[in-house]
PDB file of C-alpha atoms in Angstrom:
ATOM      1  CA  MET R   1      16.391  23.433   6.222  1.00 96.00           C
ATOM      2  CA  LYS R   2      13.331  23.814   4.010  1.00 96.00           C
ATOM      3  CA  SER R   3       9.713  23.507   4.984  1.00 97.00           C
ATOM      4  CA  ARG R   4       6.255  24.034   3.575  1.00 97.00           C
ATOM      5  CA  VAL R   5       2.722  23.808   4.906  1.00 97.00           C
ATOM      6  CA  ILE R   6       0.344  21.791   2.768  1.00 97.00           C
ATOM      7  CA  GLU R   7      -3.322  20.891   3.149  1.00 96.00           C
ATOM      8  CA  ILE R   8      -4.438  17.314   2.684  1.00 96.00           C
ATOM      9  CA  VAL R   9      -7.207  17.232   0.080  1.00 94.00           C
ATOM     10  CA  ASN R  10      -7.604  13.573  -0.923  1.00 93.00           C
ATOM     11  CA  LYS R  11     -10.477  11.588   0.593  1.00 90.00           C
ATOM     12  CA  THR R  12      -8.581   9.044   2.701  1.00 88.00           C
ATOM     13  CA  GLY R  13      -5.869  11.400   3.940  1.00 93.00           C
ATOM     14  CA  LEU R  14      -2.536   9.750   4.749  1.00 94.00           C
ATOM     15  CA  HIS R  15      -4.149   6.694   6.309  1.00 88.00           C
ATOM     16  CA  THR R  16      -3.400   3.234   4.909  1.00 83.00           C
ATOM     17  CA  ARG R  17      -2.207   3.156   1.275  1.00 89.00           C
ATOM     18  CA  PRO R  18      -1.626   6.894   0.631  1.00 93.00           C
ATOM     19  CA  GLY R  19       0.391   7.004   3.860  1.00 94.00           C
ATOM     20  CA  ASN R  20       2.440   4.066   2.680  1.00 92.00           C
ATOM     21  CA  LEU R  21       3.169   5.842  -0.629  1.00 93.00           C
ATOM     22  CA  PHE R  22       4.188   9.003   1.244  1.00 96.00           C
ATOM     23  CA  VAL R  23       6.621   7.143   3.521  1.00 95.00           C
ATOM     24  CA  LYS R  24       8.117   5.188   0.615  1.00 94.00           C
ATOM     25  CA  GLU R  25       8.708   8.459  -1.250  1.00 96.00           C
ATOM     26  CA  ALA R  26      10.299  10.069   1.831  1.00 97.00           C
ATOM     27  CA  LYS R  27      12.671   7.108   2.128  1.00 96.00           C
ATOM     28  CA  GLN R  28      14.026   7.830  -1.354  1.00 96.00           C
ATOM     29  CA  PHE R  29      15.840  10.875   0.014  1.00 98.00           C
ATOM     30  CA  GLU R  30      18.955  11.192   2.044  1.00 98.00           C
ATOM     31  CA  SER R  31      17.682  14.233   3.956  1.00 98.00           C
ATOM     32  CA  GLU R  32      16.090  14.020   7.377  1.00 98.00           C
ATOM     33  CA  ILE R  33      12.372  14.585   6.896  1.00 98.00           C
ATOM     34  CA  TRP R  34       9.738  15.368   9.500  1.00 98.00           C
ATOM     35  CA  VAL R  35       6.020  15.967   9.441  1.00 98.00           C
ATOM     36  CA  LYS R  36       4.474  18.398  11.868  1.00 97.00           C
ATOM     37  CA  LYS R  37       0.762  18.274  12.624  1.00 97.00           C
ATOM     38  CA  GLY R  38      -0.345  20.662  15.348  1.00 94.00           C
ATOM     39  CA  GLU R  39       2.012  20.132  18.271  1.00 93.00           C
ATOM     40  CA  GLU R  40       3.209  16.738  17.102  1.00 94.00           C
ATOM     41  CA  GLN R  41       6.315  16.294  14.990  1.00 96.00           C
ATOM     42  CA  PHE R  42       7.517  12.911  13.770  1.00 96.00           C
ATOM     43  CA  ASN R  43       9.882  11.188  11.345  1.00 97.00           C
ATOM     44  CA  ALA R  44       8.277  11.114   7.893  1.00 97.00           C
ATOM     45  CA  LYS R  45      10.069   7.852   7.114  1.00 96.00           C
ATOM     46  CA  SER R  46       8.120   5.946   9.805  1.00 94.00           C
ATOM     47  CA  LEU R  47       4.723   4.653   8.735  1.00 94.00           C
ATOM     48  CA  LEU R  48       3.964   3.615  12.323  1.00 93.00           C
ATOM     49  CA  LYS R  49       4.391   7.201  13.550  1.00 93.00           C
ATOM     50  CA  LEU R  50       2.413   8.607  10.641  1.00 95.00           C
ATOM     51  CA  MET R  51      -0.501   6.248  11.257  1.00 93.00           C
ATOM     52  CA  LYS R  52      -0.411   6.757  15.002  1.00 91.00           C
ATOM     53  CA  VAL R  53      -0.776  10.520  14.647  1.00 92.00           C
ATOM     54  CA  GLY R  54      -3.255  10.133  11.787  1.00 93.00           C
ATOM     55  CA  VAL R  55      -3.466  12.680   8.981  1.00 95.00           C
ATOM     56  CA  SER R  56      -6.923  13.205   7.477  1.00 93.00           C
ATOM     57  CA  ARG R  57      -8.490  15.272   4.727  1.00 93.00           C
ATOM     58  CA  GLY R  58      -8.573  18.936   5.714  1.00 94.00           C
ATOM     59  CA  ASP R  59      -5.534  18.659   7.994  1.00 96.00           C
ATOM     60  CA  LYS R  60      -2.707  21.104   7.379  1.00 97.00           C
ATOM     61  CA  ILE R  61       0.719  19.556   7.871  1.00 97.00           C
ATOM     62  CA  GLU R  62       4.173  21.054   7.678  1.00 97.00           C
ATOM     63  CA  ILE R  63       6.812  19.023   5.847  1.00 98.00           C
ATOM     64  CA  ILE R  64      10.323  19.797   7.039  1.00 98.00           C
ATOM     65  CA  CYS R  65      13.416  18.589   5.152  1.00 98.00           C
ATOM     66  CA  GLU R  66      17.048  18.966   6.113  1.00 98.00           C
ATOM     67  CA  GLY R  67      19.959  17.539   4.168  1.00 97.00           C
ATOM     68  CA  PRO R  68      21.738  17.480   0.813  1.00 98.00           C
ATOM     69  CA  ASP R  69      18.570  16.828  -1.218  1.00 97.00           C
ATOM     70  CA  GLU R  70      16.147  18.878   0.891  1.00 97.00           C
ATOM     71  CA  ASP R  71      14.757  20.959  -1.995  1.00 97.00           C
ATOM     72  CA  LYS R  72      14.029  17.961  -4.155  1.00 98.00           C
ATOM     73  CA  ALA R  73      12.575  16.014  -1.230  1.00 98.00           C
ATOM     74  CA  LEU R  74      10.217  18.832  -0.284  1.00 98.00           C
ATOM     75  CA  ASP R  75       9.023  19.323  -3.863  1.00 97.00           C
ATOM     76  CA  SER R  76       8.510  15.600  -4.440  1.00 98.00           C
ATOM     77  CA  LEU R  77       6.543  15.049  -1.246  1.00 98.00           C
ATOM     78  CA  CYS R  78       4.307  18.075  -1.832  1.00 97.00           C
ATOM     79  CA  GLU R  79       3.697  16.933  -5.411  1.00 97.00           C
ATOM     80  CA  LEU R  80       2.853  13.449  -4.197  1.00 97.00           C
ATOM     81  CA  ILE R  81       0.307  14.779  -1.688  1.00 96.00           C
ATOM     82  CA  ALA R  82      -1.269  17.019  -4.339  1.00 94.00           C
ATOM     83  CA  SER R  83      -1.553  14.089  -6.750  1.00 94.00           C
ATOM     84  CA  LEU R  84      -3.275  11.658  -4.356  1.00 93.00           C
ATOM     85  CA  GLU R  85      -6.690  10.749  -5.680  1.00 86.00           C
ATOM     86  CA  GLU R  86      -8.170   8.066  -3.452  1.00 80.00           C
TER      87      GLU R  86
ATOM     88  CA  MET Z   1     -14.116  -3.106  22.064  1.00 87.00           C
ATOM     89  CA  ASN Z   2     -10.405  -2.346  22.050  1.00 91.00           C
ATOM     90  CA  LEU Z   3      -7.749  -4.472  20.371  1.00 93.00           C
ATOM     91  CA  LYS Z   4      -6.540  -6.281  23.485  1.00 91.00           C
ATOM     92  CA  ASP Z   5     -10.046  -7.146  24.752  1.00 93.00           C
ATOM     93  CA  TYR Z   6     -11.120  -8.267  21.297  1.00 95.00           C
ATOM     94  CA  LEU Z   7      -8.239 -10.718  20.880  1.00 95.00           C
ATOM     95  CA  PHE Z   8      -8.931 -12.433  24.191  1.00 94.00           C
ATOM     96  CA  GLU Z   9     -12.733 -12.236  24.097  1.00 95.00           C
ATOM     97  CA  TYR Z  10     -12.998 -13.855  20.666  1.00 96.00           C
ATOM     98  CA  ASN Z  11      -9.782 -15.859  20.860  1.00 95.00           C
ATOM     99  CA  THR Z  12      -8.605 -14.485  17.512  1.00 97.00           C
ATOM    100  CA  ILE Z  13      -4.999 -15.415  18.249  1.00 97.00           C
ATOM    101  CA  SER Z  14      -2.625 -17.840  16.571  1.00 97.00           C
ATOM    102  CA  LEU Z  15       0.964 -17.897  17.814  1.00 97.00           C
ATOM    103  CA  GLN Z  16       3.993 -19.446  16.091  1.00 96.00           C
ATOM    104  CA  ALA Z  17       1.786 -20.509  13.190  1.00 97.00           C
ATOM    105  CA  GLU Z  18       3.037 -21.870   9.900  1.00 97.00           C
ATOM    106  CA  ALA Z  19       2.420 -20.369   6.480  1.00 98.00           C
ATOM    107  CA  ASN Z  20       4.179 -21.130   3.228  1.00 96.00           C
ATOM    108  CA  SER Z  21       3.160 -17.980   1.313  1.00 98.00           C
ATOM    109  CA  TRP Z  22       1.885 -14.477   1.986  1.00 98.00           C
ATOM    110  CA  GLN Z  23      -1.555 -15.617   0.877  1.00 98.00           C
ATOM    111  CA  SER Z  24      -1.671 -18.396   3.445  1.00 98.00           C
ATOM    112  CA  ALA Z  25      -0.371 -15.991   6.104  1.00 98.00           C
ATOM    113  CA  VAL Z  26      -3.230 -13.591   5.329  1.00 98.00           C
ATOM    114  CA  LYS Z  27      -5.681 -16.508   5.412  1.00 98.00           C
ATOM    115  CA  LEU Z  28      -4.620 -17.503   8.931  1.00 98.00           C
ATOM    116  CA  GLY Z  29      -5.635 -14.032  10.097  1.00 98.00           C
ATOM    117  CA  THR Z  30      -8.902 -13.790   8.162  1.00 98.00           C
ATOM    118  CA  ASP Z  31      -9.959 -17.350   9.118  1.00 98.00           C
ATOM    119  CA  LEU Z  32      -9.784 -16.340  12.783  1.00 98.00           C
ATOM    120  CA  LEU Z  33     -12.012 -13.349  12.024  1.00 98.00           C
ATOM    121  CA  VAL Z  34     -14.477 -15.483  10.058  1.00 98.00           C
ATOM    122  CA  GLU Z  35     -14.744 -17.968  12.949  1.00 98.00           C
ATOM    123  CA  ALA Z  36     -15.365 -15.094  15.349  1.00 97.00           C
ATOM    124  CA  GLY Z  37     -18.140 -13.724  13.129  1.00 97.00           C
ATOM    125  CA  THR Z  38     -16.185 -10.524  12.520  1.00 98.00           C
ATOM    126  CA  VAL Z  39     -16.024 -10.755   8.735  1.00 98.00           C
ATOM    127  CA  GLU Z  40     -17.519 -12.759   5.889  1.00 98.00           C
ATOM    128  CA  PRO Z  41     -15.248 -15.266   4.116  1.00 98.00           C
ATOM    129  CA  ARG Z  42     -15.001 -12.860   1.151  1.00 98.00           C
ATOM    130  CA  TYR Z  43     -12.935 -10.465   3.275  1.00 98.00           C
ATOM    131  CA  TYR Z  44      -9.947 -12.694   2.487  1.00 98.00           C
ATOM    132  CA  ASP Z  45     -10.620 -12.378  -1.257  1.00 98.00           C
ATOM    133  CA  ALA Z  46     -10.920  -8.597  -0.919  1.00 98.00           C
ATOM    134  CA  ILE Z  47      -7.476  -8.375   0.729  1.00 98.00           C
ATOM    135  CA  ILE Z  48      -5.829 -10.682  -1.825  1.00 98.00           C
ATOM    136  CA  GLU Z  49      -7.423  -8.828  -4.732  1.00 97.00           C
ATOM    137  CA  SER Z  50      -6.256  -5.413  -3.454  1.00 96.00           C
ATOM    138  CA  THR Z  51      -2.781  -6.754  -2.751  1.00 97.00           C
ATOM    139  CA  LEU Z  52      -2.434  -8.081  -6.277  1.00 97.00           C
ATOM    140  CA  LYS Z  53      -3.630  -4.751  -7.655  1.00 95.00           C
ATOM    141  CA  LEU Z  54      -1.848  -2.288  -5.354  1.00 92.00           C
ATOM    142  CA  GLY Z  55       0.976  -4.207  -3.716  1.00 94.00           C
ATOM    143  CA  PRO Z  56       1.148  -4.976   0.023  1.00 95.00           C
ATOM    144  CA  TYR Z  57      -0.105  -1.533   1.161  1.00 93.00           C
ATOM    145  CA  TYR Z  58      -0.568  -2.739   4.748  1.00 95.00           C
ATOM    146  CA  ILE Z  59       3.064  -3.504   5.600  1.00 95.00           C
ATOM    147  CA  LEU Z  60       3.847  -1.198   8.522  1.00 94.00           C
ATOM    148  CA  ALA Z  61       7.497  -1.729   9.379  1.00 93.00           C
ATOM    149  CA  PRO Z  62      10.111  -4.494   9.172  1.00 94.00           C
ATOM    150  CA  GLY Z  63       8.400  -7.793  10.003  1.00 96.00           C
ATOM    151  CA  MET Z  64       4.948  -6.283  10.597  1.00 97.00           C
ATOM    152  CA  ALA Z  65       1.774  -6.337   8.539  1.00 97.00           C
ATOM    153  CA  MET Z  66      -1.767  -5.104   9.159  1.00 97.00           C
ATOM    154  CA  PRO Z  67      -3.794  -6.848   6.441  1.00 98.00           C
ATOM    155  CA  HIS Z  68      -7.173  -5.222   5.888  1.00 97.00           C
ATOM    156  CA  ALA Z  69      -9.612  -4.330   3.120  1.00 96.00           C
ATOM    157  CA  ARG Z  70     -12.316  -1.704   2.881  1.00 94.00           C
ATOM    158  CA  PRO Z  71     -15.354  -1.988   5.171  1.00 95.00           C
ATOM    159  CA  GLU Z  72     -17.514  -2.966   2.169  1.00 96.00           C
ATOM    160  CA  GLY Z  73     -15.219  -5.964   1.578  1.00 97.00           C
ATOM    161  CA  GLY Z  74     -17.294  -8.100   3.949  1.00 97.00           C
ATOM    162  CA  VAL Z  75     -16.891  -6.588   7.435  1.00 98.00           C
ATOM    163  CA  ILE Z  76     -19.612  -7.566   9.908  1.00 98.00           C
ATOM    164  CA  ARG Z  77     -18.232  -5.649  12.890  1.00 97.00           C
ATOM    165  CA  THR Z  78     -14.965  -4.002  13.884  1.00 97.00           C
ATOM    166  CA  GLY Z  79     -12.386  -6.512  15.092  1.00 97.00           C
ATOM    167  CA  TYR Z  80      -8.819  -7.773  15.051  1.00 98.00           C
ATOM    168  CA  SER Z  81      -6.782 -10.965  14.955  1.00 98.00           C
ATOM    169  CA  LEU Z  82      -3.150 -11.593  15.839  1.00 98.00           C
ATOM    170  CA  VAL Z  83      -0.967 -14.110  14.023  1.00 98.00           C
ATOM    171  CA  THR Z  84       2.728 -14.662  14.619  1.00 97.00           C
ATOM    172  CA  LEU Z  85       4.648 -16.931  12.270  1.00 97.00           C
ATOM    173  CA  LYS Z  86       7.289 -19.467  13.198  1.00 96.00           C
ATOM    174  CA  THR Z  87       8.991 -18.827   9.870  1.00 97.00           C
ATOM    175  CA  PRO Z  88       8.585 -15.356   8.352  1.00 98.00           C
ATOM    176  CA  VAL Z  89       7.195 -15.026   4.812  1.00 98.00           C
ATOM    177  CA  ALA Z  90       7.907 -12.447   2.104  1.00 98.00           C
ATOM    178  CA  PHE Z  91       5.116 -10.128   0.943  1.00 98.00           C
ATOM    179  CA  GLY Z  92       7.124  -8.416  -1.772  1.00 95.00           C
ATOM    180  CA  ASP Z  93       8.050  -5.258   0.156  1.00 94.00           C
ATOM    181  CA  VAL Z  94      11.837  -4.949  -0.075  1.00 91.00           C
ATOM    182  CA  ASP Z  95      12.121  -2.490   2.835  1.00 90.00           C
ATOM    183  CA  ASN Z  96      10.214  -4.627   5.310  1.00 94.00           C
ATOM    184  CA  ASP Z  97      10.261  -8.303   4.303  1.00 97.00           C
ATOM    185  CA  PRO Z  98      10.085 -10.925   5.677  1.00 98.00           C
ATOM    186  CA  ILE Z  99       6.953 -10.629   7.814  1.00 98.00           C
ATOM    187  CA  ASP Z 100       6.241 -12.572  11.002  1.00 97.00           C
ATOM    188  CA  ILE Z 101       3.638 -10.491  12.855  1.00 97.00           C
ATOM    189  CA  LEU Z 102       0.224  -9.961  11.300  1.00 98.00           C
ATOM    190  CA  ILE Z 103      -2.554  -8.032  12.936  1.00 98.00           C
ATOM    191  CA  THR Z 104      -5.518  -8.426  10.619  1.00 98.00           C
ATOM    192  CA  MET Z 105      -7.926  -5.556  11.066  1.00 97.00           C
ATOM    193  CA  ALA Z 106     -11.555  -5.184  10.034  1.00 97.00           C
ATOM    194  CA  ALA Z 107     -13.397  -1.911  10.527  1.00 96.00           C
ATOM    195  CA  LYS Z 108     -17.115  -1.378  10.051  1.00 96.00           C
ATOM    196  CA  ASP Z 109     -16.629   2.057   8.468  1.00 95.00           C
ATOM    197  CA  THR Z 110     -13.803   4.257   7.222  1.00 90.00           C
ATOM    198  CA  GLU Z 111     -14.075   6.690  10.122  1.00 90.00           C
ATOM    199  CA  THR Z 112     -13.614   3.871  12.660  1.00 92.00           C
ATOM    200  CA  GLN Z 113     -10.756   2.459  10.585  1.00 92.00           C
ATOM    201  CA  ASN Z 114      -8.750   5.674  10.371  1.00 89.00           C
ATOM    202  CA  LYS Z 115      -9.505   7.219  13.756  1.00 88.00           C
ATOM    203  CA  SER Z 116      -9.556   4.165  15.995  1.00 91.00           C
ATOM    204  CA  ALA Z 117      -8.648   0.751  14.563  1.00 94.00           C
ATOM    205  CA  ILE Z 118      -5.390   1.708  12.825  1.00 94.00           C
ATOM    206  CA  VAL Z 119      -4.296   3.822  15.773  1.00 92.00           C
ATOM    207  CA  GLN Z 120      -4.735   0.889  18.164  1.00 91.00           C
ATOM    208  CA  VAL Z 121      -2.738  -1.479  15.987  1.00 94.00           C
ATOM    209  CA  VAL Z 122       0.155   0.893  15.387  1.00 93.00           C
ATOM    210  CA  SER Z 123       0.231   1.952  19.051  1.00 89.00           C
ATOM    211  CA  LEU Z 124       0.784  -1.680  19.996  1.00 90.00           C
ATOM    212  CA  LEU Z 125       3.525  -2.187  17.420  1.00 91.00           C
ATOM    213  CA  ASP Z 126       5.311   1.136  17.881  1.00 88.00           C
ATOM    214  CA  SER Z 127       7.772  -0.280  20.421  1.00 86.00           C
ATOM    215  CA  GLU Z 128      10.666  -2.592  19.609  1.00 86.00           C
ATOM    216  CA  GLU Z 129      10.531  -4.173  23.036  1.00 86.00           C
ATOM    217  CA  ARG Z 130       6.837  -5.011  22.674  1.00 87.00           C
ATOM    218  CA  VAL Z 131       7.348  -6.448  19.188  1.00 91.00           C
ATOM    219  CA  GLN Z 132      10.151  -8.691  20.453  1.00 91.00           C
ATOM    220  CA  TRP Z 133       7.862  -9.962  23.200  1.00 90.00           C
ATOM    221  CA  LEU Z 134       5.079 -10.653  20.710  1.00 93.00           C
ATOM    222  CA  LYS Z 135       7.473 -12.584  18.499  1.00 93.00           C
ATOM    223  CA  THR Z 136       8.554 -14.832  21.326  1.00 92.00           C
ATOM    224  CA  ALA Z 137       5.106 -15.434  22.869  1.00 94.00           C
ATOM    225  CA  LYS Z 138       4.316 -19.147  22.745  1.00 93.00           C
ATOM    226  CA  ASN Z 139       0.822 -19.249  24.204  1.00 92.00           C
ATOM    227  CA  GLN Z 140      -2.069 -17.142  25.475  1.00 89.00           C
ATOM    228  CA  GLU Z 141      -0.571 -16.948  28.955  1.00 90.00           C
ATOM    229  CA  ASP Z 142       2.602 -15.357  27.557  1.00 90.00           C
ATOM    230  CA  LEU Z 143       0.469 -12.962  25.595  1.00 91.00           C
ATOM    231  CA  LYS Z 144      -1.663 -12.033  28.607  1.00 88.00           C
ATOM    232  CA  ARG Z 145       1.486 -11.241  30.558  1.00 85.00           C
ATOM    233  CA  ILE Z 146       2.728  -9.041  27.722  1.00 83.00           C
ATOM    234  CA  PHE Z 147      -0.503  -7.077  27.565  1.00 83.00           C
ATOM    235  CA  GLU Z 148      -0.764  -6.807  31.342  1.00 82.00           C
ATOM    236  CA  SER Z 149       2.717  -5.329  31.509  1.00 74.00           C
ATOM    237  CA  LEU Z 150       1.754  -2.560  29.121  1.00 69.00           C
ATOM    238  CA  THR Z 151       0.743   0.386  31.178  1.00 62.00           C
ATOM    239  CA  ASP Z 152       0.731   2.840  28.298  1.00 58.00           C
ATOM    240  CA  PHE Z 153      -1.459   0.749  26.033  1.00 56.00           C
ATOM    241  CA  GLU Z 154      -5.230   0.634  26.480  1.00 51.00           C
TER     242      GLU Z 154
END
């Protein structure tokens, strides 16, 4: 299992379109992937869960990956979050 | 006003409707909001324009869409409409097509959109049982019963 804490820096956070991009990227991987924000942990491949919890600019989230491609999944998702502009 | 109250207060509901394209499906939802005075007619154009540019960014899960544009796309006040389709239509999202439930959302500012409006929509749809009920609702009475039976949804 691999995990990393990352701060959300883009303006709209993981609401709406950036959230959709994040979930689509997570779905590319075979590993189980979760996002933890505060006390809440949810499946990173579910846009409904992501939007329900709501991840905004300034939030620190932990991305947790477990499976055969966990390293690649973690790197890709962190890179995606860092590259979000809107 | 919350999602449930808004739908019934302004009658922004169309069940088992017919649409022959994703554009006409979106229009069913925005027309209800225009009639209710929630958005200007250009809100439809804003959604279509963004979709053509960015893809259908508002598809939430298999069968479910939450069409919306930015507040500056013609929002008059925060509101919602509910459309279910008799025959689902494809939006071009391979994971989630075809779509037969659309909750069109309009928020007066980004803060309201992200902290309140989206949360209400996804809270309603985050239950397979509830979604099945919505799909089978034929009229407002059915819908009222569905909402009344939801104790965990305000």
